[in-house]
XYZ file of C-alpha atoms in Angstrom:
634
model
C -89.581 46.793 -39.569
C -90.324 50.168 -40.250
C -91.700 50.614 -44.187
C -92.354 53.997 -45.385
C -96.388 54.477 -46.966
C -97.551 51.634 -44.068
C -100.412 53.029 -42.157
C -102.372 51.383 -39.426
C -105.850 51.224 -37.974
C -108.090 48.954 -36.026
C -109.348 45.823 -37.985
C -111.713 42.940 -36.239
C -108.545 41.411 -34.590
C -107.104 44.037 -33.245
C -106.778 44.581 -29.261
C -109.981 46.965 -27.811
C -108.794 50.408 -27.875
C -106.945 51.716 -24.589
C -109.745 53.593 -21.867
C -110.174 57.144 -22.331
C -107.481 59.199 -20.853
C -107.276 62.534 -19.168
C -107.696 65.641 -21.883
C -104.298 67.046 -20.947
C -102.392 63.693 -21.639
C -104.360 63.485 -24.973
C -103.148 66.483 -26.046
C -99.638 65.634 -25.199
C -99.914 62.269 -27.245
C -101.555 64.137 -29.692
C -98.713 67.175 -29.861
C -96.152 64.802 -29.620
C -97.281 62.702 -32.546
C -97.430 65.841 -34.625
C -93.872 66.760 -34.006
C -92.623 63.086 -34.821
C -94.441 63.542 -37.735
C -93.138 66.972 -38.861
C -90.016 65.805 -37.742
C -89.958 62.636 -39.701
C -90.991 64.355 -42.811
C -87.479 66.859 -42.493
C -85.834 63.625 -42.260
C -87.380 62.208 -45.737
C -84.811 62.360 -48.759
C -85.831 64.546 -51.224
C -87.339 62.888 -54.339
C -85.275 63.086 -57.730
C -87.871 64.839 -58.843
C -88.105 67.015 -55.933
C -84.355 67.475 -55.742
C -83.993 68.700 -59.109
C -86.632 71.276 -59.028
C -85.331 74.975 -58.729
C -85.079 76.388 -55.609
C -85.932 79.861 -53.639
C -82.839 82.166 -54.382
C -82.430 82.814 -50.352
C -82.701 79.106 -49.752
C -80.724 77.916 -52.770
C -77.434 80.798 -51.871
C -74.984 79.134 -49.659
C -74.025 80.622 -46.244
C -70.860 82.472 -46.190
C -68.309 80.477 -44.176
C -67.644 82.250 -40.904
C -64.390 83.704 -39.463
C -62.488 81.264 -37.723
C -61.954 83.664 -34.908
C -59.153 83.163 -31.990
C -59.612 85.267 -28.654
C -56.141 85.581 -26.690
C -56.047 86.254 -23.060
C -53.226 88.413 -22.352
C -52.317 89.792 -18.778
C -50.828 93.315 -19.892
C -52.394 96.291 -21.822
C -50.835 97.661 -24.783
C -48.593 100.642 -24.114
C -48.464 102.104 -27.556
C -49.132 100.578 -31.311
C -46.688 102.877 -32.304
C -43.259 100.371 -33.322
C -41.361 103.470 -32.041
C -42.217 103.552 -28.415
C -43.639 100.365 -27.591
C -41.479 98.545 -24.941
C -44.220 96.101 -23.014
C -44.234 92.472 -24.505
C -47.918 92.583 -25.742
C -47.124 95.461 -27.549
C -43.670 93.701 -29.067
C -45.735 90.920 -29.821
C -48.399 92.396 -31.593
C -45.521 94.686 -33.817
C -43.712 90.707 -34.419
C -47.593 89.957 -36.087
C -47.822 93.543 -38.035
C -44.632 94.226 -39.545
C -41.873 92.183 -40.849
C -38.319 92.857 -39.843
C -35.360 92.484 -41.958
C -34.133 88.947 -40.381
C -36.068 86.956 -38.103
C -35.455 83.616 -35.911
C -35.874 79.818 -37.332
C -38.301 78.391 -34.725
C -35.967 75.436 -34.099
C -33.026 76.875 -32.748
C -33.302 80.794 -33.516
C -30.637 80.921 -35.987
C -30.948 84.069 -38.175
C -33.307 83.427 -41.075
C -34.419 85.107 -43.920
C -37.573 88.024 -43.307
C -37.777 91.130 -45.568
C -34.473 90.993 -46.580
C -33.898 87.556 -48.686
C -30.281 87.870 -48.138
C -27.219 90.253 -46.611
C -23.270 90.355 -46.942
C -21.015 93.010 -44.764
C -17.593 94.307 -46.554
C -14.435 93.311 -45.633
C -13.964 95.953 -42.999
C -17.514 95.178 -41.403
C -18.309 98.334 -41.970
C -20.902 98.410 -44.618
C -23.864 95.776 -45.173
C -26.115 95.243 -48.286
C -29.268 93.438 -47.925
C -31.442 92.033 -50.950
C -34.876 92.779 -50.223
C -37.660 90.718 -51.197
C -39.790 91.742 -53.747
C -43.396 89.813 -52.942
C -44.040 91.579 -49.674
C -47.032 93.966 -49.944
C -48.042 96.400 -47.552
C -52.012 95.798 -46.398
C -52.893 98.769 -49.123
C -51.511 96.760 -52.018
C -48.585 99.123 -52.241
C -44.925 96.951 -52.260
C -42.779 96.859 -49.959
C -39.492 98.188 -50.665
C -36.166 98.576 -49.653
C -37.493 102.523 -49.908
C -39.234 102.042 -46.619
C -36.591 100.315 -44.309
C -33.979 103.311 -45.446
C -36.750 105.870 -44.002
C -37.497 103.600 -40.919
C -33.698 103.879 -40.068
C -33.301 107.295 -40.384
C -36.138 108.698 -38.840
C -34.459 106.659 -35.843
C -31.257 108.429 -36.252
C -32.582 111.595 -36.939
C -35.509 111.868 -34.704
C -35.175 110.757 -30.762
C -38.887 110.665 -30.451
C -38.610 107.993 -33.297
C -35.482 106.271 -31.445
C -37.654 105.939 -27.991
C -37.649 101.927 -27.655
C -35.047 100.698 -30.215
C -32.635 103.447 -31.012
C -29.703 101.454 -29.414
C -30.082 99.482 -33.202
C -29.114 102.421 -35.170
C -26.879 104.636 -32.891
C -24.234 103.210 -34.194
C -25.248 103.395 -38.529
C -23.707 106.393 -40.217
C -25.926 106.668 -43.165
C -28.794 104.644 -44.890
C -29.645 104.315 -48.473
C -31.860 102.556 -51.281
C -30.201 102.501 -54.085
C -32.881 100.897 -55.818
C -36.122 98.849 -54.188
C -35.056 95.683 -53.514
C -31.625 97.285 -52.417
C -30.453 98.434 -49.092
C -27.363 99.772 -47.931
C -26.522 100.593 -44.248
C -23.070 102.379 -43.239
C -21.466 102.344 -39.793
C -19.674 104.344 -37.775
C -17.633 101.226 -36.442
C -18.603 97.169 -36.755
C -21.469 96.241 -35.290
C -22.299 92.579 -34.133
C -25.879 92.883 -34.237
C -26.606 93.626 -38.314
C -28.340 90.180 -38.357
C -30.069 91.100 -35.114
C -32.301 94.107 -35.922
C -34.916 93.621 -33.834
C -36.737 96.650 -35.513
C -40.143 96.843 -37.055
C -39.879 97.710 -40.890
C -42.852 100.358 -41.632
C -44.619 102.041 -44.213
C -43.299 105.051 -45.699
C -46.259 106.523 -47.593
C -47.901 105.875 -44.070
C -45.699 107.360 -41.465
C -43.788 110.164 -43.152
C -47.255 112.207 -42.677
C -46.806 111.555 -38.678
C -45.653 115.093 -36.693
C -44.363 114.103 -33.451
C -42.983 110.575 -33.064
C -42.746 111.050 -29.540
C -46.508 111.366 -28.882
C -48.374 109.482 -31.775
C -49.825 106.288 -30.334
C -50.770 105.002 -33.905
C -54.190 103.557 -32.420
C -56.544 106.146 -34.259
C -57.077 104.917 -38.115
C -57.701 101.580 -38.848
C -56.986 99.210 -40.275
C -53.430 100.152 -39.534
C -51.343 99.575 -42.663
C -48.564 96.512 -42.096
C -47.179 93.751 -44.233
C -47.121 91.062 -41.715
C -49.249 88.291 -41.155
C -52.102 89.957 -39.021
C -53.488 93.805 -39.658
C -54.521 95.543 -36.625
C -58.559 96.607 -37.096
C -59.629 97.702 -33.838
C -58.034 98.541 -30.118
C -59.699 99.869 -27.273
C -57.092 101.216 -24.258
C -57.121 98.219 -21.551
C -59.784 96.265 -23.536
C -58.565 94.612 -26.719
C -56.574 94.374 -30.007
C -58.116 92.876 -33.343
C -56.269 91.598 -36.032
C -57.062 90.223 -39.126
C -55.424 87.826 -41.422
C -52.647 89.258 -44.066
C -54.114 86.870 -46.890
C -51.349 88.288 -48.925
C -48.512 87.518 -46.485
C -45.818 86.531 -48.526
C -45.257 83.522 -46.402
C -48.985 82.563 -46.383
C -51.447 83.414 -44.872
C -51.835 82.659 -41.232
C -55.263 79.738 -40.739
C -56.961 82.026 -38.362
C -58.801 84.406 -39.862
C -59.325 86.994 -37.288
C -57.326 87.410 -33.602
C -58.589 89.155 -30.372
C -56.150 90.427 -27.697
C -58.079 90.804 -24.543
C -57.022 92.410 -21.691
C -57.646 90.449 -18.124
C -56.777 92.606 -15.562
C -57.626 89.742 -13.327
C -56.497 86.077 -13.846
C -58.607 84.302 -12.260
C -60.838 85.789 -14.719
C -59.077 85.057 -17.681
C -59.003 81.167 -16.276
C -62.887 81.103 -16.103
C -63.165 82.732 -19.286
C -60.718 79.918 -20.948
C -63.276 77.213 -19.234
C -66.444 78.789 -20.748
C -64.773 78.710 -24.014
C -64.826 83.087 -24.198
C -61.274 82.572 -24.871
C -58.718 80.036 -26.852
C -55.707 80.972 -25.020
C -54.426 82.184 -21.794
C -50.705 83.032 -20.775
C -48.719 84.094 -17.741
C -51.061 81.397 -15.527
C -50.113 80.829 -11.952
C -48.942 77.163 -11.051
C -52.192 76.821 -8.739
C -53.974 77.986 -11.996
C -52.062 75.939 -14.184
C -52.633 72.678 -12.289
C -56.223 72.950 -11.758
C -56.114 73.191 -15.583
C -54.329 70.198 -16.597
C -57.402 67.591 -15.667
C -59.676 70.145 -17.603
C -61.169 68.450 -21.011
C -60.348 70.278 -23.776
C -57.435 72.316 -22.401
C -53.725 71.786 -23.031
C -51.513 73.511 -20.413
C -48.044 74.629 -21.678
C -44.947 74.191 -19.533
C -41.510 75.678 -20.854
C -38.728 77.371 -20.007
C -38.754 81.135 -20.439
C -37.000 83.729 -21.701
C -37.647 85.815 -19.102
C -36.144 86.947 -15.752
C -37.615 88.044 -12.422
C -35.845 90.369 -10.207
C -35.553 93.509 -8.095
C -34.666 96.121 -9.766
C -32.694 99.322 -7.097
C -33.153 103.385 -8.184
C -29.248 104.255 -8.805
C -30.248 107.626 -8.788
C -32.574 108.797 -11.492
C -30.830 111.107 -13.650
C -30.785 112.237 -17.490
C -27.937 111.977 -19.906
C -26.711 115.592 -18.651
C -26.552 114.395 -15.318
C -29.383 116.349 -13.967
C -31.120 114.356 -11.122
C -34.911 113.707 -10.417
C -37.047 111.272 -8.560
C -37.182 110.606 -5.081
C -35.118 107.435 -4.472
C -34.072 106.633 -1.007
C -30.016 107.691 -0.819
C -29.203 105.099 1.356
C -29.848 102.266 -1.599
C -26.938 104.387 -3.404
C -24.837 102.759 -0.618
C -23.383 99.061 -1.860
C -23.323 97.567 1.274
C -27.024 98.523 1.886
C -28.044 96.656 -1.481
C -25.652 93.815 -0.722
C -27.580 93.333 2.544
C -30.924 93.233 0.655
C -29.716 90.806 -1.477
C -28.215 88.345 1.321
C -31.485 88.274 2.742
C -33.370 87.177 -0.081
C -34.015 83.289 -0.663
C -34.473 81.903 -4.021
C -34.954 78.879 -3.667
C -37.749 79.871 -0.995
C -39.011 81.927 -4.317
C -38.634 79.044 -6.360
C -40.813 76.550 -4.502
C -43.337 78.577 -2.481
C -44.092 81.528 -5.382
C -43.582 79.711 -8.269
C -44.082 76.030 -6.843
C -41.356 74.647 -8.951
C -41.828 76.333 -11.896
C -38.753 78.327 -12.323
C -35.057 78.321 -12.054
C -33.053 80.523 -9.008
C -31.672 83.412 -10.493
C -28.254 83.914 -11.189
C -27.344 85.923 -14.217
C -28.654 88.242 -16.360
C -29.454 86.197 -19.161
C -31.794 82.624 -18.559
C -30.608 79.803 -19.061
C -32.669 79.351 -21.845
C -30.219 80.815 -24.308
C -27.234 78.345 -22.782
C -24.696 80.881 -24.968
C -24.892 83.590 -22.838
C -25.783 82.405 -19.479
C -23.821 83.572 -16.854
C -22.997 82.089 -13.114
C -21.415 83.932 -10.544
C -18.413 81.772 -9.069
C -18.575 80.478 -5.203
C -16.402 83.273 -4.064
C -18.743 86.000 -5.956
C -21.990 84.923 -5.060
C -23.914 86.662 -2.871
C -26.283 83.904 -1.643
C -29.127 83.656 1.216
C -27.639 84.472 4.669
C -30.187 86.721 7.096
C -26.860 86.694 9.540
C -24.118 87.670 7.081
C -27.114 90.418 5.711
C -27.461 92.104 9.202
C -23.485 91.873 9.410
C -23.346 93.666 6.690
C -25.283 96.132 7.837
C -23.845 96.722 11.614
C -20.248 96.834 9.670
C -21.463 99.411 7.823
C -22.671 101.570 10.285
C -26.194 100.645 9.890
C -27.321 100.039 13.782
C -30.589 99.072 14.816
C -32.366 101.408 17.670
C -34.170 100.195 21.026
C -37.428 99.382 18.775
C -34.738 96.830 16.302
C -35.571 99.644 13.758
C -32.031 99.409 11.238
C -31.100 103.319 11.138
C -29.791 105.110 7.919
C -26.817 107.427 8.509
C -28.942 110.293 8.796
C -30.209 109.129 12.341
C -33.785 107.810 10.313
C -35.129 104.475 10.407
C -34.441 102.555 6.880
C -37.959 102.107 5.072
C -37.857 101.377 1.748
C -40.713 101.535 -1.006
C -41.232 98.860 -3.779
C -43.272 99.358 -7.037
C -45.809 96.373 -7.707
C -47.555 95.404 -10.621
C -51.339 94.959 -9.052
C -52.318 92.878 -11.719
C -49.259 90.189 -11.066
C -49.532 87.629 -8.118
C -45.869 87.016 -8.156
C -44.910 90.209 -6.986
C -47.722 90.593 -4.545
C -46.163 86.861 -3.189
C -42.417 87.600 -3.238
C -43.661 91.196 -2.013
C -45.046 89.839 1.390
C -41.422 87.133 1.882
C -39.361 90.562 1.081
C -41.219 92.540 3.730
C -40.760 89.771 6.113
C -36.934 89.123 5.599
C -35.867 92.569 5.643
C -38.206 93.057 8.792
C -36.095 90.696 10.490
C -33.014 93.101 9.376
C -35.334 96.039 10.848
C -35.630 97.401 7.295
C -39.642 98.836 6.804
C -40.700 97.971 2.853
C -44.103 99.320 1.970
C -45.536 97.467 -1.135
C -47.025 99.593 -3.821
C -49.255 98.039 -6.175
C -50.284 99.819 -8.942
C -52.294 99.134 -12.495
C -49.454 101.129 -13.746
C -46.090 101.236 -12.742
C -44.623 103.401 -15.525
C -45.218 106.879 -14.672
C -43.681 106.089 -11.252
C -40.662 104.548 -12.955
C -40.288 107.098 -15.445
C -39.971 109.943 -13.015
C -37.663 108.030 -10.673
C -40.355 107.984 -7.249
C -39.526 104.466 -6.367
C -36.863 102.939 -4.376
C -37.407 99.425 -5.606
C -39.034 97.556 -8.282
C -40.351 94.450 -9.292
C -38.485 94.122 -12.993
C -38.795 91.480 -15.663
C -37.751 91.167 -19.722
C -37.922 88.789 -22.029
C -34.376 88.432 -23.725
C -33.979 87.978 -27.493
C -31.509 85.085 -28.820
C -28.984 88.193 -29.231
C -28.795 89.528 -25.974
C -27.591 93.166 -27.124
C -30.564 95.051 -26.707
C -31.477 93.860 -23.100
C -27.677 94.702 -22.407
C -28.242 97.828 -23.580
C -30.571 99.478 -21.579
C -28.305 99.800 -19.140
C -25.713 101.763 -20.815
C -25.419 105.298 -19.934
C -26.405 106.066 -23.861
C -30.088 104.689 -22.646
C -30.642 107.518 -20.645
C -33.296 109.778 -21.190
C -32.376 113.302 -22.638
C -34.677 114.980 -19.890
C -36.290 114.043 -16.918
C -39.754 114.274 -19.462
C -38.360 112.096 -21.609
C -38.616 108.393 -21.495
C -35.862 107.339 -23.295
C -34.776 103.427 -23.453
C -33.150 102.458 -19.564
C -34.742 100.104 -17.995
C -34.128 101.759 -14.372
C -31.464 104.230 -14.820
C -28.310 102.375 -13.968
C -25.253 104.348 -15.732
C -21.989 102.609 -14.934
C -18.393 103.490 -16.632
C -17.460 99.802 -16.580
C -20.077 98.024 -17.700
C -20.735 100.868 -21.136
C -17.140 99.849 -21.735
C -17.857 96.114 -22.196
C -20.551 96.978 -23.923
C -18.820 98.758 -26.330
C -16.217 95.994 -26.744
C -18.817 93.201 -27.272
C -20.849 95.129 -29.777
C -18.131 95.462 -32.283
C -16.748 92.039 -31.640
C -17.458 89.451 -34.656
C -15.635 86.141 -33.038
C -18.250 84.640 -31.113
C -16.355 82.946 -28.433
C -14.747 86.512 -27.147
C -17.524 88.208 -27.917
C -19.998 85.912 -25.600
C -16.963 86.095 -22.897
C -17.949 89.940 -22.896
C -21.306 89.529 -22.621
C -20.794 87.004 -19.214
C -18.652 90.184 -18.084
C -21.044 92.345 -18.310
C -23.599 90.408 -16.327
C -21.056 89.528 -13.866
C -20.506 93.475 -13.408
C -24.171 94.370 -13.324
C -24.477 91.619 -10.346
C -21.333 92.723 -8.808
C -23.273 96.295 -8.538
C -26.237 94.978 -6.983
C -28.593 97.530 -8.972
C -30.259 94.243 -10.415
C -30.979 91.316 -8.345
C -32.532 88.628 -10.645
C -34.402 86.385 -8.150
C -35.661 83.481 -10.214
C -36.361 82.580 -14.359
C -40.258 81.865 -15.339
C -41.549 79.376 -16.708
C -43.859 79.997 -19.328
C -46.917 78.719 -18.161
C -49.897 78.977 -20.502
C -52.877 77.136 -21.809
C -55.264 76.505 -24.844
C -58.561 75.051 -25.643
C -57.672 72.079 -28.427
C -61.130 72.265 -29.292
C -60.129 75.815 -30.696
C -56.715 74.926 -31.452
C -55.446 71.861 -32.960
C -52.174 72.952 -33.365
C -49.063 75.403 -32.865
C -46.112 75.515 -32.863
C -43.882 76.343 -29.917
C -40.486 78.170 -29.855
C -38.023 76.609 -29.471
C -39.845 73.927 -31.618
C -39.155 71.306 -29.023
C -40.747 72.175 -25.457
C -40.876 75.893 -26.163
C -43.213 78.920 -25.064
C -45.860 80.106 -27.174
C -46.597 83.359 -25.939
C -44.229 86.220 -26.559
C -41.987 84.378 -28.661
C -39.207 85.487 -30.782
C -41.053 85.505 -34.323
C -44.509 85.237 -35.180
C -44.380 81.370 -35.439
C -46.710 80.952 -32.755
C -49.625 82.917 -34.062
C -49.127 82.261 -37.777
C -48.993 78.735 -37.499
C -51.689 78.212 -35.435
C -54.362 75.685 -37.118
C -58.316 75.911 -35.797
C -59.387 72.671 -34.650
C -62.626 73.283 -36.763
C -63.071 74.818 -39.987
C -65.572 77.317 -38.799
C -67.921 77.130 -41.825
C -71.614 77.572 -41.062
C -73.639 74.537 -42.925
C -75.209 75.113 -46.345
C -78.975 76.681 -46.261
C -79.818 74.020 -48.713
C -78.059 70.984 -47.249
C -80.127 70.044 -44.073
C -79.488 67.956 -41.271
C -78.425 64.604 -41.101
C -82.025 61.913 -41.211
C -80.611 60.219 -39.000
C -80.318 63.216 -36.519
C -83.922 64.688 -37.062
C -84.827 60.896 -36.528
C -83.115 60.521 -33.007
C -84.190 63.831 -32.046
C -87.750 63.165 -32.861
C -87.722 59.687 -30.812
C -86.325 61.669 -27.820
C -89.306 64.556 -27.849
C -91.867 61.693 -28.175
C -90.269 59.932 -24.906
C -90.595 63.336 -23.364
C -94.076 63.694 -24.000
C -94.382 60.264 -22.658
C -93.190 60.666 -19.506
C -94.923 63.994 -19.182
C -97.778 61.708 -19.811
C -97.066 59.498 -16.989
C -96.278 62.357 -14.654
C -99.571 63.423 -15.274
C -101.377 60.972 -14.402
C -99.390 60.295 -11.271
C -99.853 64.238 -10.509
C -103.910 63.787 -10.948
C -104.288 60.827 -9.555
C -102.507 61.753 -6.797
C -104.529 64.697 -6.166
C -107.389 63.225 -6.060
C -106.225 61.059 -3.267
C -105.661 63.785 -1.248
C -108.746 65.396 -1.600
């Protein structure tokens, strides 16, 4: 047994001392015993004496506990920070983390719940709502949030259509806004409007934005921090590199348990995988099912497999055109032609989609709106749908007048042979996949496609140059806004402008279901609208939704120990419909650095100080072996 103060030495029973070694090993024995000993001597308790005796200011100052930092891996770059023209759903998500709204959606079930405003009636007539507005939200500055700043937010929508680029379908329909007082706010319509629970629009700062010229240009992403009463403040950007947040420790809902957030950009997935291995990241989102199962035996990593609320489809140029009518782009004609796009669709399979792209993890398209929100979904009937049928596709076509020459080329009434272009997202292996099965089913029509991958799609699609597009959106539990970009009202006021359509589609019948559904308050007739409207937008053929994502993502549960999904039960955490995900998150380690003054655990320096000594020993040995060997050889 080991006794501390023992020392020993040769005394006349003692064994004779070992034969002299070589001088390197000595030196080795003799190193090694001084680093046991120095080692031994960190691992000696302080005396009471010792321990009460004053210590060094640097040594005696505890460390300041570090950030508990969280790096997310997201696969799209930020269009704009400005709430006002941001459309992609990194951007959206970022705004959800920035700046409340006036309702938001319970986590559970996305019922409407409480945000900035605490509470809300309508009038009689429907048209006129009141909301209360809390009074213990706080802007980032200190200043308080007020009902002040949601009356400005509204009508610099209405008033400006820079302002009104992404969500002015909210508040084309309110006649006038008001604060009466602070925690007071008053909206007026021009008719009722179904969605006053719904407004999916970022509250902001007055004393902040009123200074801004031109809404239509200002990106937002030059001061920081950027001032927001939300649970994160945006710090830092850099175009297609990252966001940084920091915590909101004055959130009114509490502050969220990771201090600081990074949004990196991975271009490439694969690399955003690796990265999630080494630990360079917490989180990673939009994985690929190869990705996702080569994940799932990984220590340390929880993968995340939910039903989205997103859709996948092909989205056909109607025509570009602006709300005056004045046409642009350079879509192919003969796609203006419904018995060409019916043909495209009959030779598309989705359930090939289903299990060869997506290997499972997804549901055939049908509808507009996934299945996820059960409400709304729509099917098309047997006698409506247009399903998978290469011979009833090239039917189609030869009843149309659509003949194939001597080379099986499919000619377009003007004598030329059909080729079609499609707009890719480069930095999304789904529509590189589903791009190569489209090429070769419409090939066997004798339709040409040429795939265009691009970084960027959006200045193609803006201007109208495509004839074809991969298309995808996440839906919100109210499906009015995703409904609404396809109303002729979403049109851009010039070809320069963006303005809110998702591809341009302007259609009589379908803006007058819209129109009926929006002002509708019984939910059973007004969710019969809704299923009308998708059933016209698939009767059209503009919008071919192919298949509905599953969320597939992963985390490191060494850096995350919990979160919550949305719905609670077996939701997605990325993109959600709230901030839930995000806020709630809880670190898996506190993050604090240990005390200068604490030390490290005896026990620790002692184990560490055994294993250098059996190092030296074996160096010891391998010396030896290494001379004696030598000497052999010579």
């Amino acid at each position: 047994m080991d006794t501390q103060g023992t020392t020993t030495g040769t005394t006349p029973h003692s064994p004779p001392p070992h034969p002299a070694r070589p001088r390197a090993a000595r030196r080795l024995l003799a190193t090694g015993a001084a680093v046991f000993a120095l080692l031994a001597t960190a691992a000696t308790p302080l005396s009471p004496a010792a321990a009460a005796a004053p210590q060094q200011p640097a040594v005696q100052a505890k460390a300041k506990a570090a950030p508990r930092t969280l790096t997310i891996a997201v696969a799209q770059s930020v269009d704009s920070l400005s709430p006002f023209l941001a459309t992609k759903l990194v951007s959206t998500s970022i705004h959800r983390l920035v700046y409340e709204y006036l309702t938001n959606y319970d986590v559970k079930d996305a019922h409407t719940i409480p945000a900035l405003a605490t509470e809300w009636k309508s009038s009689p007539d429907k048209l006129t709502w009141t909301y209360k507005i809390r009074d213990n939200s706080k802007w980032s500055d200190g200043k308080q949030a007020t009902a002040e700043d949601a009356a400005w937010t509204f009508n610099k929508m209405m008033t400006d259509e820079g302002a009104a680029s992404a969500n002015g379908s909210f508040t084309a329909n309110f006649k006038k806004v008001t604060a009466p007082d602070p925690t007071t706010l008053v909206v007026e319509l021009k008719k009722p409007q179904a969605t006053m629970t719904a407004l999916d629009v970022p509250i902001v700062p007055k004393h902040v934005w009123e200074k801004v010229g031109d809404f239509s240009k200002f990106n937002n992403d030059k001061d920081f921090p950027i001032v927001g009463n939300g649970p994160y403040v945006i710090t830092d950007y850099k175009p297609d590199q990252y966001v940084k947040l920091k915590a909101n420790k004055n959130f009114w809902r509490g502050a969220p348990k990771f201090d600081e957030l990074t949004m990196k950009y991975y271009k490439d997935g694969d690399a955003a995988v690796a990265a999630l291995r080494r630990g360079e990241v917490g989180f990673v989102q939009g994985l690929t099912p190869a990705q996702a199962a080569s994940l799932k035996s990984e220590k340390n990593i929880k993968v995340n497999d939910a039903p989205g609320r997103r859709f996948f489809a092909l989205a056909t140029n109607p025509g570009a055109k602006d709300k005056t009518g004045k046409k642009f782009g350079d879509g192919n004609p003969a796609l203006l032609d419904p018995a060409v796009r019916k043909a495209l669709f009959q030779s598309v399979d989705r359930k090939a989609i289903v299990d060869k792209v997506f290997q499972g993890h997804a549901v055939e398209g049908q509808g507009y709106i996934p299945p996820r929100f059960a409400e709304y979904h729509w099917k098309p009937s047997a006698q409506q749908q247009i399903a998978y049928d290469p011979a009833a596709a090239a039917k189609t076509l030869d009843d149309a007048g659509y003949k194939k020459n001597a080379d099986g080329k499919r000619l377009g009434k003007d004598g030329k042979p059909l080729d079609f272009r499609i707009l890719c997202h480069a930095t999304d292996p789904n529509d590189k996949a589903v791009g190569k099965y489209l090429t070769e089913w419409w090939g066997e029509l004798g339709i040409g496609l040429k795939v265009e991958c691009l970084d960027s799609v959006s200045d193609r699609w803006l201007a109208g140059e495509y004839d074809l597009a991969f298309d995808g959106y996440s839906v919100n539990p109210d499906p009015d806004y995703v409904l609404s970009i396809h109303t002729c009202a979403a049109l851009p006021a010039t070809p320069d402008a963006s303005g809110q359509t998702d591809n341009f589609i302007c259609d009589k019948q379908f803006d007058g279901l819209y129109d009926r559904q929006i002002v509708e308050y019984d939910k059973a007739r007004r969710t019969d609208l809704v299923k009308q409207m998708q059933s016209r937008l698939y009767d059209t053929g503009y919008m071919n939704v192919m298949v509905y994502p599953n969320a597939l993502e992963a985390y490191r549960t060494d850096q995350i120990k919990s979160i919550k999904t949305m719905p609670e039960a077996g939701g997605n955490i990325w993109g959600q419909d709230g901030y839930w995900s995000w806020w709630s998150a809880e670190p898996a380690a506190s993050g604090d650095t240990p005390d200068q003054d604490s030390g490290t655990s005896p026990a620790v320096w002692i184990i560490i100080g055994i294993a250098v000594l059996m190092i030296l020993v074996i160096a010891f040995v391998v010396t030896r072996r290494r001379s004696s060997t030598a000497e052999d050889r010579e």
